[in-house]
Coordinates of C-alpha atoms in Angstrom, one line a residue:
Chain A
X1 CA 184.5 -71.0 -66.7
X2 CA 186.3 -74.1 -65.0
X3 CA 185.0 -73.3 -61.5
X4 CA 181.2 -73.4 -63.1
X5 CA 181.7 -76.9 -64.3
X6 CA 183.4 -77.8 -61.2
X7 CA 180.1 -76.7 -59.3
X8 CA 178.1 -79.0 -61.6
X9 CA 180.0 -81.4 -59.9
X10 CA 183.0 -82.6 -61.8
X11 CA 187.1 -82.9 -61.2
X12 CA 189.0 -80.6 -61.8
X13 CA 190.6 -81.9 -64.7
X14 CA 187.4 -82.7 -66.6
X15 CA 185.8 -79.6 -65.8
X16 CA 189.1 -77.8 -67.3
X17 CA 189.1 -80.1 -70.4
X18 CA 185.4 -79.2 -70.7
X19 CA 185.5 -75.2 -70.1
X20 CA 188.0 -74.7 -72.7
X21 CA 186.6 -76.9 -74.9
X22 CA 183.6 -74.6 -74.4
X23 CA 185.6 -71.3 -75.0
X24 CA 187.5 -72.6 -78.1
X25 CA 183.9 -73.4 -79.9
X26 CA 182.8 -69.9 -78.0
X27 CA 185.5 -67.9 -79.8
X28 CA 185.8 -70.2 -83.2
X29 CA 182.3 -70.3 -84.1
X30 CA 181.5 -66.6 -84.0
X31 CA 184.8 -66.1 -85.7
X32 CA 184.2 -68.1 -88.7
X33 CA 180.5 -66.3 -88.8
X34 CA 182.5 -62.8 -88.7
X35 CA 185.0 -64.2 -91.3
X36 CA 182.1 -64.7 -93.5
X37 CA 180.4 -61.6 -92.9
X38 CA 183.5 -59.7 -93.2
X39 CA 184.4 -61.3 -96.8
X40 CA 181.3 -59.8 -97.9
X41 CA 181.6 -56.4 -96.2
X42 CA 185.3 -56.4 -98.0
X43 CA 183.6 -56.7 -101.1
X44 CA 180.7 -54.2 -100.5
X45 CA 183.3 -51.8 -99.4
X46 CA 185.6 -51.8 -102.9
X47 CA 182.2 -52.0 -104.7
X48 CA 181.5 -48.7 -103.1
X49 CA 184.6 -47.1 -103.5
X50 CA 184.6 -48.0 -107.2
X51 CA 181.3 -47.0 -108.1
X52 CA 179.7 -50.7 -108.2
X53 CA 177.0 -52.5 -106.5
X54 CA 178.8 -55.4 -105.2
X55 CA 177.3 -58.8 -104.4
X56 CA 173.8 -58.3 -104.0
X57 CA 171.9 -61.6 -105.8
X58 CA 172.0 -64.4 -103.0
X59 CA 169.7 -63.4 -99.8
X60 CA 168.7 -60.0 -99.0
X61 CA 171.1 -57.2 -99.9
X62 CA 173.5 -60.3 -101.0
X63 CA 174.4 -60.8 -97.7
X64 CA 174.4 -64.3 -98.1
X65 CA 177.1 -64.1 -100.6
X66 CA 179.7 -65.8 -98.8
X67 CA 177.9 -68.7 -97.7
X68 CA 177.2 -69.2 -101.5
X69 CA 180.8 -69.2 -102.6
X70 CA 181.3 -71.7 -99.6
X71 CA 178.9 -74.2 -100.8
X72 CA 180.5 -73.8 -104.2
X73 CA 184.2 -74.4 -102.8
X74 CA 182.9 -77.1 -100.7
X75 CA 181.3 -78.9 -103.6
X76 CA 184.3 -78.6 -105.9
X77 CA 186.4 -81.3 -106.9
X78 CA 190.1 -81.4 -104.5
X79 CA 192.9 -81.5 -106.9
X80 CA 196.3 -82.7 -106.0
X81 CA 199.3 -82.2 -108.6
X82 CA 200.8 -85.5 -109.6
X83 CA 204.4 -83.8 -108.8
X84 CA 203.5 -82.0 -105.4
X85 CA 204.4 -83.3 -102.3
X86 CA 201.0 -84.7 -101.0
X87 CA 201.8 -84.7 -97.3
X88 CA 203.0 -81.4 -97.0
X89 CA 200.7 -80.0 -99.7
X90 CA 197.3 -81.3 -97.9
X91 CA 198.9 -80.3 -94.2
X92 CA 199.6 -76.7 -95.4
X93 CA 196.2 -75.1 -95.5
X94 CA 195.7 -76.9 -92.2
X95 CA 198.9 -75.4 -90.7
X96 CA 197.8 -71.9 -91.8
X97 CA 194.0 -72.2 -90.7
X98 CA 194.7 -73.7 -87.6
X99 CA 197.4 -70.9 -86.7
X100 CA 194.8 -68.1 -88.0
X101 CA 192.8 -69.4 -84.9
X102 CA 195.2 -70.0 -82.4
X103 CA 196.3 -66.5 -81.6
X104 CA 192.7 -65.5 -80.9
X105 CA 192.9 -67.0 -77.2
X106 CA 194.8 -64.3 -75.8
X107 CA 192.5 -61.5 -76.9
X108 CA 190.7 -59.7 -74.3
X109 CA 187.1 -59.2 -75.6
X110 CA 185.9 -57.5 -72.4
X111 CA 187.6 -57.0 -68.9
X112 CA 189.1 -60.3 -68.1
X113 CA 186.9 -62.0 -71.0
X114 CA 189.9 -64.2 -72.9
X115 CA 190.4 -68.2 -73.2
X116 CA 193.7 -68.0 -71.4
X117 CA 195.1 -64.8 -69.4
X118 CA 198.7 -66.0 -69.6
X119 CA 201.6 -63.6 -68.1
X120 CA 203.3 -63.3 -71.7
X121 CA 200.3 -62.9 -74.0
X122 CA 201.7 -60.5 -76.1
X123 CA 204.8 -62.9 -76.8
X124 CA 202.5 -65.5 -77.4
X125 CA 201.0 -63.2 -80.1
X126 CA 204.1 -62.8 -81.5
X127 CA 205.3 -66.1 -81.8
X128 CA 202.1 -67.5 -83.3
X129 CA 202.2 -64.8 -85.9
X130 CA 206.0 -65.9 -86.5
X131 CA 204.4 -69.4 -87.1
X132 CA 201.8 -68.2 -89.9
X133 CA 204.7 -68.1 -92.6
X134 CA 204.9 -71.8 -92.6
X135 CA 201.5 -72.2 -94.1
X136 CA 202.7 -70.3 -97.2
X137 CA 206.1 -71.6 -97.4
X138 CA 205.0 -75.3 -97.1
X139 CA 202.4 -74.6 -99.9
X140 CA 204.9 -72.9 -102.0
X141 CA 207.4 -75.7 -102.0
X142 CA 205.1 -79.0 -101.9
X143 CA 203.0 -77.4 -105.1
X144 CA 206.3 -78.1 -107.1
X145 CA 205.5 -75.4 -109.1
X146 CA 207.0 -72.1 -110.5
X147 CA 204.7 -69.4 -109.2
X148 CA 204.0 -70.5 -105.7
X149 CA 207.5 -70.9 -105.0
X150 CA 208.4 -67.5 -106.1
X151 CA 205.3 -66.5 -103.6
X152 CA 206.6 -68.5 -100.7
X153 CA 210.0 -67.0 -101.2
X154 CA 208.5 -63.4 -101.1
X155 CA 206.2 -64.3 -98.3
X156 CA 209.0 -65.4 -96.0
X157 CA 211.3 -62.5 -96.6
X158 CA 208.5 -60.0 -96.1
X159 CA 206.9 -61.7 -93.1
X160 CA 210.5 -61.6 -91.5
X161 CA 211.0 -58.1 -92.6
X162 CA 208.2 -56.5 -91.0
X163 CA 208.3 -58.8 -87.8
X164 CA 211.5 -57.2 -86.6
X165 CA 209.7 -54.1 -86.6
X166 CA 206.6 -54.9 -85.1
X167 CA 209.1 -56.5 -82.6
X168 CA 210.0 -53.0 -81.6
X169 CA 206.8 -51.3 -81.8
X170 CA 205.6 -53.9 -79.3
X171 CA 208.2 -53.4 -76.5
X172 CA 207.4 -49.8 -76.6
X173 CA 203.8 -50.7 -75.8
X174 CA 204.8 -53.3 -73.4
X175 CA 207.2 -50.9 -72.1
X176 CA 204.9 -48.2 -71.1
X177 CA 202.2 -50.6 -70.0
X178 CA 204.7 -52.4 -67.7
X179 CA 203.5 -56.1 -69.1
X180 CA 202.9 -58.5 -71.4
X181 CA 199.4 -59.4 -70.4
X182 CA 196.7 -58.5 -72.9
X183 CA 194.4 -58.0 -70.1
X184 CA 196.7 -55.5 -68.4
X185 CA 198.0 -53.6 -71.3
X186 CA 194.1 -52.6 -71.8
X187 CA 193.7 -51.8 -68.0
X188 CA 197.0 -49.6 -68.3
X189 CA 195.4 -47.3 -71.2
X190 CA 192.6 -46.0 -69.1
X191 CA 192.9 -42.4 -68.6
X192 CA 196.2 -42.7 -70.2
X193 CA 196.5 -38.8 -71.7
X194 CA 195.3 -36.1 -69.6
X195 CA 193.2 -38.5 -67.5
X196 CA 190.5 -38.5 -70.2
X197 CA 191.4 -40.5 -73.4
X198 CA 191.4 -44.4 -73.0
X199 CA 194.5 -45.6 -75.6
X200 CA 197.9 -45.1 -76.1
X201 CA 197.4 -43.6 -79.7
X202 CA 196.8 -40.3 -77.6
X203 CA 200.1 -40.5 -76.9
X204 CA 202.8 -38.1 -78.6
X205 CA 205.2 -40.5 -78.6
X206 CA 203.5 -43.8 -79.2
X207 CA 200.8 -42.1 -81.9
X208 CA 203.9 -42.2 -84.4
X209 CA 204.4 -46.2 -83.2
X210 CA 200.9 -46.9 -83.9
X211 CA 201.0 -45.5 -87.8
X212 CA 203.8 -48.1 -88.3
X213 CA 202.1 -50.7 -86.7
X214 CA 199.0 -50.3 -88.7
X215 CA 201.1 -50.2 -91.9
X216 CA 203.3 -53.3 -90.7
X217 CA 199.8 -55.2 -89.8
X218 CA 198.7 -54.5 -93.5
X219 CA 202.4 -56.4 -94.9
X220 CA 202.1 -58.9 -92.1
X221 CA 198.8 -59.9 -93.4
X222 CA 199.7 -59.6 -96.9
X223 CA 197.0 -57.1 -97.7
X224 CA 196.9 -54.8 -100.4
X225 CA 199.3 -52.6 -101.1
X226 CA 201.6 -55.1 -99.9
X227 CA 200.0 -58.1 -101.7
X228 CA 203.1 -59.4 -103.4
X229 CA 203.0 -62.9 -102.5
X230 CA 199.7 -63.1 -104.7
X231 CA 200.3 -60.7 -107.4
X232 CA 198.0 -61.9 -110.1
X233 CA 199.8 -59.8 -112.5
X234 CA 203.1 -61.7 -111.7
X235 CA 202.6 -64.7 -109.7
X236 CA 199.0 -66.1 -111.4
X237 CA 197.6 -66.2 -107.5
X238 CA 200.9 -66.9 -105.7
X239 CA 201.1 -70.0 -103.0
X240 CA 197.5 -70.9 -103.5
X241 CA 197.8 -71.6 -107.4
X242 CA 197.5 -75.5 -107.1
X243 CA 194.9 -75.8 -104.7
X244 CA 191.3 -75.9 -105.3
X245 CA 188.1 -77.0 -102.9
X246 CA 188.3 -77.0 -99.1
X247 CA 192.1 -76.4 -99.0
X248 CA 191.6 -73.0 -101.1
X249 CA 189.0 -72.2 -98.6
X250 CA 190.7 -72.6 -95.7
X251 CA 193.6 -70.1 -97.1
X252 CA 190.8 -67.9 -97.7
X253 CA 189.5 -68.1 -94.3
X254 CA 192.8 -68.1 -92.5
X255 CA 193.8 -64.7 -94.3
X256 CA 190.8 -63.4 -93.1
X257 CA 191.0 -64.5 -89.7
X258 CA 194.6 -63.2 -89.7
X259 CA 193.0 -59.8 -91.1
X260 CA 190.4 -59.6 -88.1
X261 CA 193.2 -60.9 -85.7
X262 CA 195.6 -57.5 -86.8
X263 CA 192.6 -55.3 -86.5
X264 CA 192.1 -56.8 -83.1
X265 CA 195.6 -56.1 -82.2
X266 CA 195.3 -52.5 -83.2
X267 CA 192.4 -52.1 -81.0
X268 CA 194.0 -54.0 -78.0
X269 CA 197.7 -52.4 -78.0
X270 CA 196.3 -48.8 -79.1
X271 CA 193.5 -48.1 -78.9
X272 CA 192.2 -49.3 -75.4
X273 CA 190.6 -52.8 -76.4
X274 CA 187.4 -53.0 -74.2
X275 CA 187.4 -49.6 -72.9
X276 CA 185.4 -46.8 -74.5
X277 CA 187.2 -44.2 -76.1
X278 CA 186.8 -41.6 -73.4
X279 CA 187.2 -42.1 -69.5
X280 CA 183.6 -40.9 -68.8
X281 CA 181.3 -42.9 -66.8
X282 CA 178.2 -42.9 -68.9
X283 CA 180.3 -44.6 -71.8
X284 CA 180.9 -47.6 -69.3
X285 CA 177.4 -48.1 -69.5
X286 CA 178.0 -49.8 -73.0
X287 CA 179.2 -53.5 -72.4
X288 CA 183.1 -54.0 -73.2
X289 CA 182.9 -56.1 -76.0
X290 CA 180.6 -54.1 -78.0
X291 CA 183.4 -51.2 -77.7
X292 CA 186.1 -53.8 -78.6
X293 CA 183.6 -54.9 -81.8
X294 CA 183.0 -51.4 -82.9
X295 CA 187.2 -50.7 -83.0
X296 CA 187.6 -54.0 -84.3
X297 CA 184.9 -53.3 -87.3
X298 CA 186.4 -49.7 -87.9
X299 CA 189.9 -50.8 -88.2
X300 CA 188.8 -53.7 -90.6
X301 CA 187.0 -51.0 -92.8
X302 CA 190.4 -49.1 -92.8
X303 CA 192.1 -52.4 -94.1
X304 CA 189.5 -52.4 -96.9
X305 CA 189.3 -48.7 -97.6
X306 CA 193.5 -48.9 -98.2
X307 CA 192.8 -52.1 -100.5
X308 CA 190.8 -50.7 -102.4
X309 CA 192.5 -47.1 -102.9
X310 CA 196.1 -47.7 -102.5
X311 CA 198.1 -49.4 -105.7
X312 CA 200.6 -52.5 -105.3
X313 CA 204.2 -51.6 -104.1
X314 CA 207.3 -52.9 -105.9
X315 CA 209.0 -55.4 -103.9
X316 CA 212.0 -53.6 -103.5
X317 CA 210.0 -50.3 -102.1
X318 CA 208.7 -53.2 -100.1
X319 CA 212.1 -54.0 -98.7
X320 CA 213.2 -50.7 -98.3
X321 CA 210.3 -49.4 -96.4
X322 CA 210.9 -52.4 -93.7
X323 CA 214.7 -52.3 -93.3
X324 CA 215.7 -49.2 -94.2
X325 CA 212.7 -46.8 -92.3
X326 CA 210.6 -49.0 -90.0
X327 CA 213.6 -50.9 -88.2
X328 CA 215.6 -47.3 -87.4
X329 CA 212.6 -45.1 -86.6
X330 CA 211.0 -47.8 -84.3
X331 CA 214.5 -48.6 -82.7
X332 CA 214.9 -44.9 -82.5
X333 CA 211.7 -44.7 -80.4
X334 CA 212.3 -47.8 -78.5
X335 CA 215.5 -45.2 -77.1
X336 CA 213.3 -42.4 -76.6
X337 CA 210.1 -44.2 -74.9
X338 CA 212.2 -45.5 -72.5
X339 CA 214.5 -42.8 -71.9
X340 CA 211.2 -41.1 -71.2
X341 CA 210.1 -43.6 -69.0
X342 CA 213.6 -43.7 -66.8
X343 CA 213.5 -40.0 -66.5
X344 CA 209.5 -39.5 -65.4
X345 CA 208.3 -43.2 -63.9
X346 CA 211.5 -44.8 -62.4
X347 CA 213.8 -41.9 -61.3
Chain B
X1 CA 196.4 -85.9 -64.3
X2 CA 196.8 -83.3 -67.0
X3 CA 200.4 -82.5 -66.2
X4 CA 201.1 -85.9 -66.9
X5 CA 199.0 -86.2 -70.1
X6 CA 200.8 -83.0 -71.8
X7 CA 204.3 -84.1 -70.3
X8 CA 204.4 -87.4 -71.8
X9 CA 202.8 -86.0 -75.1
X10 CA 205.1 -83.4 -75.5
X11 CA 208.1 -85.4 -74.3
X12 CA 207.3 -88.4 -76.9
X13 CA 206.3 -85.9 -79.9
X14 CA 210.0 -83.9 -79.3
X15 CA 211.7 -87.1 -78.8
X16 CA 209.8 -88.5 -82.1
X17 CA 210.3 -85.4 -84.2
X18 CA 213.8 -85.2 -83.3
X19 CA 214.4 -88.7 -84.4
X20 CA 212.5 -88.3 -87.7
X21 CA 214.4 -85.3 -88.2
X22 CA 217.8 -87.1 -88.8
X23 CA 216.1 -89.7 -90.2
X24 CA 214.1 -88.3 -93.2
X25 CA 215.7 -88.4 -96.3
X26 CA 214.4 -85.0 -97.8
X27 CA 216.1 -82.0 -96.1
X28 CA 212.8 -80.0 -96.4
X29 CA 210.9 -83.0 -94.2
X30 CA 214.0 -82.5 -91.9
X31 CA 213.4 -78.9 -90.9
X32 CA 209.6 -79.4 -91.1
X33 CA 210.1 -82.0 -88.1
X34 CA 212.8 -80.0 -86.4
X35 CA 210.3 -77.2 -86.3
X36 CA 207.9 -79.8 -84.4
X37 CA 210.7 -80.5 -82.3
X38 CA 211.2 -76.6 -81.6
X39 CA 207.5 -76.3 -80.6
X40 CA 207.1 -79.6 -78.4
X41 CA 210.1 -78.6 -76.6
X42 CA 208.2 -74.9 -75.8
X43 CA 205.6 -76.6 -74.8
X44 CA 207.6 -78.8 -72.4
X45 CA 209.2 -75.2 -71.1
X46 CA 205.7 -74.0 -70.4
X47 CA 204.9 -77.2 -68.0
X48 CA 208.0 -76.2 -65.9
X49 CA 206.9 -72.7 -65.4
X50 CA 209.2 -71.3 -67.9
X51 CA 207.0 -69.4 -70.3
X52 CA 208.7 -66.2 -71.0
X53 CA 211.6 -69.0 -72.5
X54 CA 209.3 -71.1 -74.3
X55 CA 207.7 -68.1 -76.1
X56 CA 211.3 -66.9 -77.0
X57 CA 212.2 -70.4 -78.3
X58 CA 209.2 -70.4 -80.5
X59 CA 209.6 -66.6 -81.7
X60 CA 213.2 -67.0 -82.2
X61 CA 214.2 -70.7 -83.4
X62 CA 210.5 -71.4 -84.8
X63 CA 209.8 -67.8 -86.0
X64 CA 213.4 -67.0 -87.5
X65 CA 216.0 -69.5 -87.4
X66 CA 214.1 -72.1 -88.8
X67 CA 212.6 -70.3 -91.4
X68 CA 215.9 -69.0 -92.6
X69 CA 216.9 -72.8 -92.7
X70 CA 213.9 -73.6 -94.7
X71 CA 214.4 -70.6 -96.8
X72 CA 218.2 -72.3 -97.5
X73 CA 217.0 -75.9 -98.1
X74 CA 214.3 -75.5 -100.0
X75 CA 216.4 -73.7 -102.9
X76 CA 218.5 -77.0 -102.9
X77 CA 218.6 -79.3 -105.7
X78 CA 218.1 -82.8 -103.6
X79 CA 220.1 -85.8 -105.0
X80 CA 219.3 -88.5 -102.7
X81 CA 221.7 -91.0 -103.8
X82 CA 224.5 -88.6 -103.2
X83 CA 222.9 -87.5 -100.1
X84 CA 223.3 -91.6 -98.6
X85 CA 226.8 -92.0 -100.1
X86 CA 228.8 -90.2 -97.5
X87 CA 227.2 -92.3 -94.7
X88 CA 229.6 -94.7 -93.7
X89 CA 232.4 -92.4 -94.0
X90 CA 231.5 -89.7 -91.8
X91 CA 229.5 -92.2 -89.1
X92 CA 232.8 -92.6 -86.6
X93 CA 232.8 -88.5 -86.7
X94 CA 229.2 -88.3 -85.8
X95 CA 229.0 -90.9 -83.6
X96 CA 231.9 -89.1 -81.7
X97 CA 230.2 -85.6 -81.7
X98 CA 227.0 -87.4 -80.2
X99 CA 229.1 -88.9 -77.6
X100 CA 230.8 -85.8 -76.5
X101 CA 227.1 -83.9 -76.5
X102 CA 225.8 -87.0 -74.2
X103 CA 229.1 -86.5 -72.1
X104 CA 228.1 -82.9 -71.5
X105 CA 224.5 -83.4 -70.7
X106 CA 225.2 -85.6 -68.3
X107 CA 228.1 -83.7 -66.6
X108 CA 225.5 -80.4 -66.9
X109 CA 222.7 -82.6 -65.0
X110 CA 225.3 -83.8 -62.3
X111 CA 226.5 -80.4 -61.3
X112 CA 223.0 -79.2 -61.7
X113 CA 222.2 -81.8 -59.3
X114 CA 225.1 -81.4 -56.9
X115 CA 223.8 -77.9 -56.2
X116 CA 226.8 -75.8 -56.0
X117 CA 225.6 -73.7 -58.9
X118 CA 223.2 -71.0 -58.0
X119 CA 220.7 -72.0 -60.7
X120 CA 217.6 -73.5 -59.4
X121 CA 216.8 -75.9 -56.7
X122 CA 219.0 -79.0 -56.4
X123 CA 216.2 -81.4 -56.3
X124 CA 215.1 -80.8 -60.4
X125 CA 211.8 -78.7 -59.5
X126 CA 212.3 -74.8 -61.3
X127 CA 212.8 -72.5 -59.2
X128 CA 210.3 -69.5 -59.8
X129 CA 210.4 -66.5 -57.3
X130 CA 207.2 -66.7 -55.7
X131 CA 204.8 -63.7 -56.3
X132 CA 207.2 -62.6 -59.3
X133 CA 206.2 -63.3 -63.4
X134 CA 208.9 -65.4 -65.0
X135 CA 209.6 -61.6 -67.1
X136 CA 210.2 -59.6 -64.3
X137 CA 212.0 -62.2 -62.6
X138 CA 214.4 -62.7 -65.6
X139 CA 214.6 -58.8 -65.8
X140 CA 215.5 -58.3 -62.4
X141 CA 218.1 -60.7 -62.5
X142 CA 219.8 -59.9 -66.3
X143 CA 219.5 -56.3 -65.6
X144 CA 221.3 -55.8 -62.2
X145 CA 223.8 -59.3 -61.4
X146 CA 224.4 -60.2 -64.9
X147 CA 224.0 -56.6 -66.8
X148 CA 227.6 -56.4 -68.0
X149 CA 227.6 -60.1 -69.3
X150 CA 224.4 -59.5 -71.0
X151 CA 225.5 -56.5 -72.6
X152 CA 228.9 -58.2 -73.7
X153 CA 226.6 -60.6 -75.5
X154 CA 224.7 -58.0 -77.1
X155 CA 228.4 -56.4 -78.3
X156 CA 229.3 -59.7 -79.7
X157 CA 226.2 -60.1 -81.5
X158 CA 226.5 -56.7 -82.9
X159 CA 229.8 -57.0 -84.1
X160 CA 229.0 -60.5 -85.5
X161 CA 226.1 -58.9 -87.8
X162 CA 228.2 -56.0 -89.0
X163 CA 231.1 -58.3 -89.6
X164 CA 229.2 -60.5 -91.7
X165 CA 227.2 -57.3 -93.5
X166 CA 231.0 -56.3 -94.2
X167 CA 232.5 -59.3 -95.5
X168 CA 229.5 -60.0 -97.8
X169 CA 229.3 -56.2 -99.1
X170 CA 230.7 -55.8 -102.4
X171 CA 230.2 -52.5 -104.5
X172 CA 229.3 -53.7 -108.1
X173 CA 230.5 -51.1 -110.3
X174 CA 228.2 -51.6 -113.1
X175 CA 225.0 -52.1 -110.8
X176 CA 222.9 -49.2 -111.4
X177 CA 221.6 -47.5 -108.1
X178 CA 218.2 -45.9 -107.2
X179 CA 218.2 -42.3 -106.2
X180 CA 215.1 -42.9 -104.0
X181 CA 214.8 -39.1 -102.7
X182 CA 215.1 -38.0 -106.6
X183 CA 212.7 -40.6 -107.6
X184 CA 210.0 -39.3 -104.5
X185 CA 210.8 -35.9 -105.5
X186 CA 209.7 -36.2 -109.3
X187 CA 206.5 -34.4 -110.3
X188 CA 204.2 -35.1 -113.0
X189 CA 205.0 -32.0 -114.9
X190 CA 208.9 -32.7 -115.4
X191 CA 208.1 -36.3 -116.1
X192 CA 205.4 -35.8 -119.0
X193 CA 204.9 -33.2 -121.5
X194 CA 201.3 -32.8 -122.7
X195 CA 201.7 -31.8 -126.7
X196 CA 198.5 -31.7 -129.4
X197 CA 200.1 -33.4 -132.5
X198 CA 198.6 -32.7 -135.8
X199 CA 196.1 -35.7 -137.3
X200 CA 198.9 -38.1 -139.1
X201 CA 201.9 -36.0 -138.2
X202 CA 203.1 -37.9 -135.1
X203 CA 205.3 -36.7 -132.6
X204 CA 208.9 -35.9 -131.8
X205 CA 210.5 -36.6 -128.5

């Protein structure tokens, strides 16, 4: 895109600047629209699984429900508790929201269609997602209230625990594809198994990694059954108890943007990103970003399916799963994958 | 142009947030400013072409170490008067430590400029191997020339971790322990009984 703006007669600096701003808007605006619609879809799916109707009043089929909710939240009064640490209290939702958007810079929507085609794309995602916990911790501490504080403690312990196994799972994928670049990781999955299936998930050594990645991504985004940070039966609403109005909305949007990001990561790392599921010429006639979006929405369906059906974990069960099951198993698979590649590819 | 703006932005932010880290009275604010300093230092690393190190800086320091810092500091009962009380007494020691650090940095830069160490080019630019990505270059060096040092570092860290666990682990005799496999093996018919009591009689279990 920089080249296009340069052809309009701009200097490189300005062309780069304008191109980056355009790229950000091109990703962020559809993402916000997608988040609004995905909240509606989420509620419809839960409703269908509970034999209810779900939102059906605002607009046709209730399609405008999220926008009505947004307007309601926007018109609310912003309340800052008098005992809160004001600066951090107000920065925290902005941090959460910004970080939820930042990671999208390296997600490839189509072949090469990404904002930043960097060599360390996957590490960048790991770095940004490890920042996500700060919004929660800052909110919990700055609220100066017991329930948000408990929630912040839980959130930080939970995120650190699951990031360890996510790191090992990502290492397996990186070993197999031989690169950290997200676009090249997708390309490495073309015809991966028998030259037919596009995707690391069809590889017997990486399939268990994907299952663990899916569960870890549920824990990382604090979705059910791992939503202990906002367990309403214990902690009122967790870290967002004291928030109202747009600050609350920022958490809400950030949370769903993170869920979508995890769906996109599942797609990119294991399901061949913008590649069609089979390496068969007619399927390539469909544009890549349609395959990408289809896969992302499929994973979002899985996320809300899990939320509608699985009961919440106990906190000790959560910690046990992270440290005593996922960590040793993912470590074992790092050894297995690297050993297999050592014997077959590099010997 | 962009390089210059970005460099001065990151550099000023790093120095400023580093200064506020030691000047701010509230320890939680200190840690948050420290995180900002780490983050901007990562930005500087990207500017010199060390993107791998930059990402590791964010993942390790911001993502893990600072979270644990914050975790501990948040639970402190902060008493500001007490925090200020020891300032004069500890000032000479603090100044000494600062001097030592400064001397080490000057010495390090001097040795690097002299070019006797095979670390990079002596004129101060980063030595990125042409046509190799950062990750590949580091990996090729780390797993060939520095393999034993690398593994020794790994073993030291492992021993330290096991040592910490052994030192802090204590058997508490009175604590109840869960048997997870027993819990998972439980079935509804072992745990529940279905009784049909007469109305008004109640049940004995």
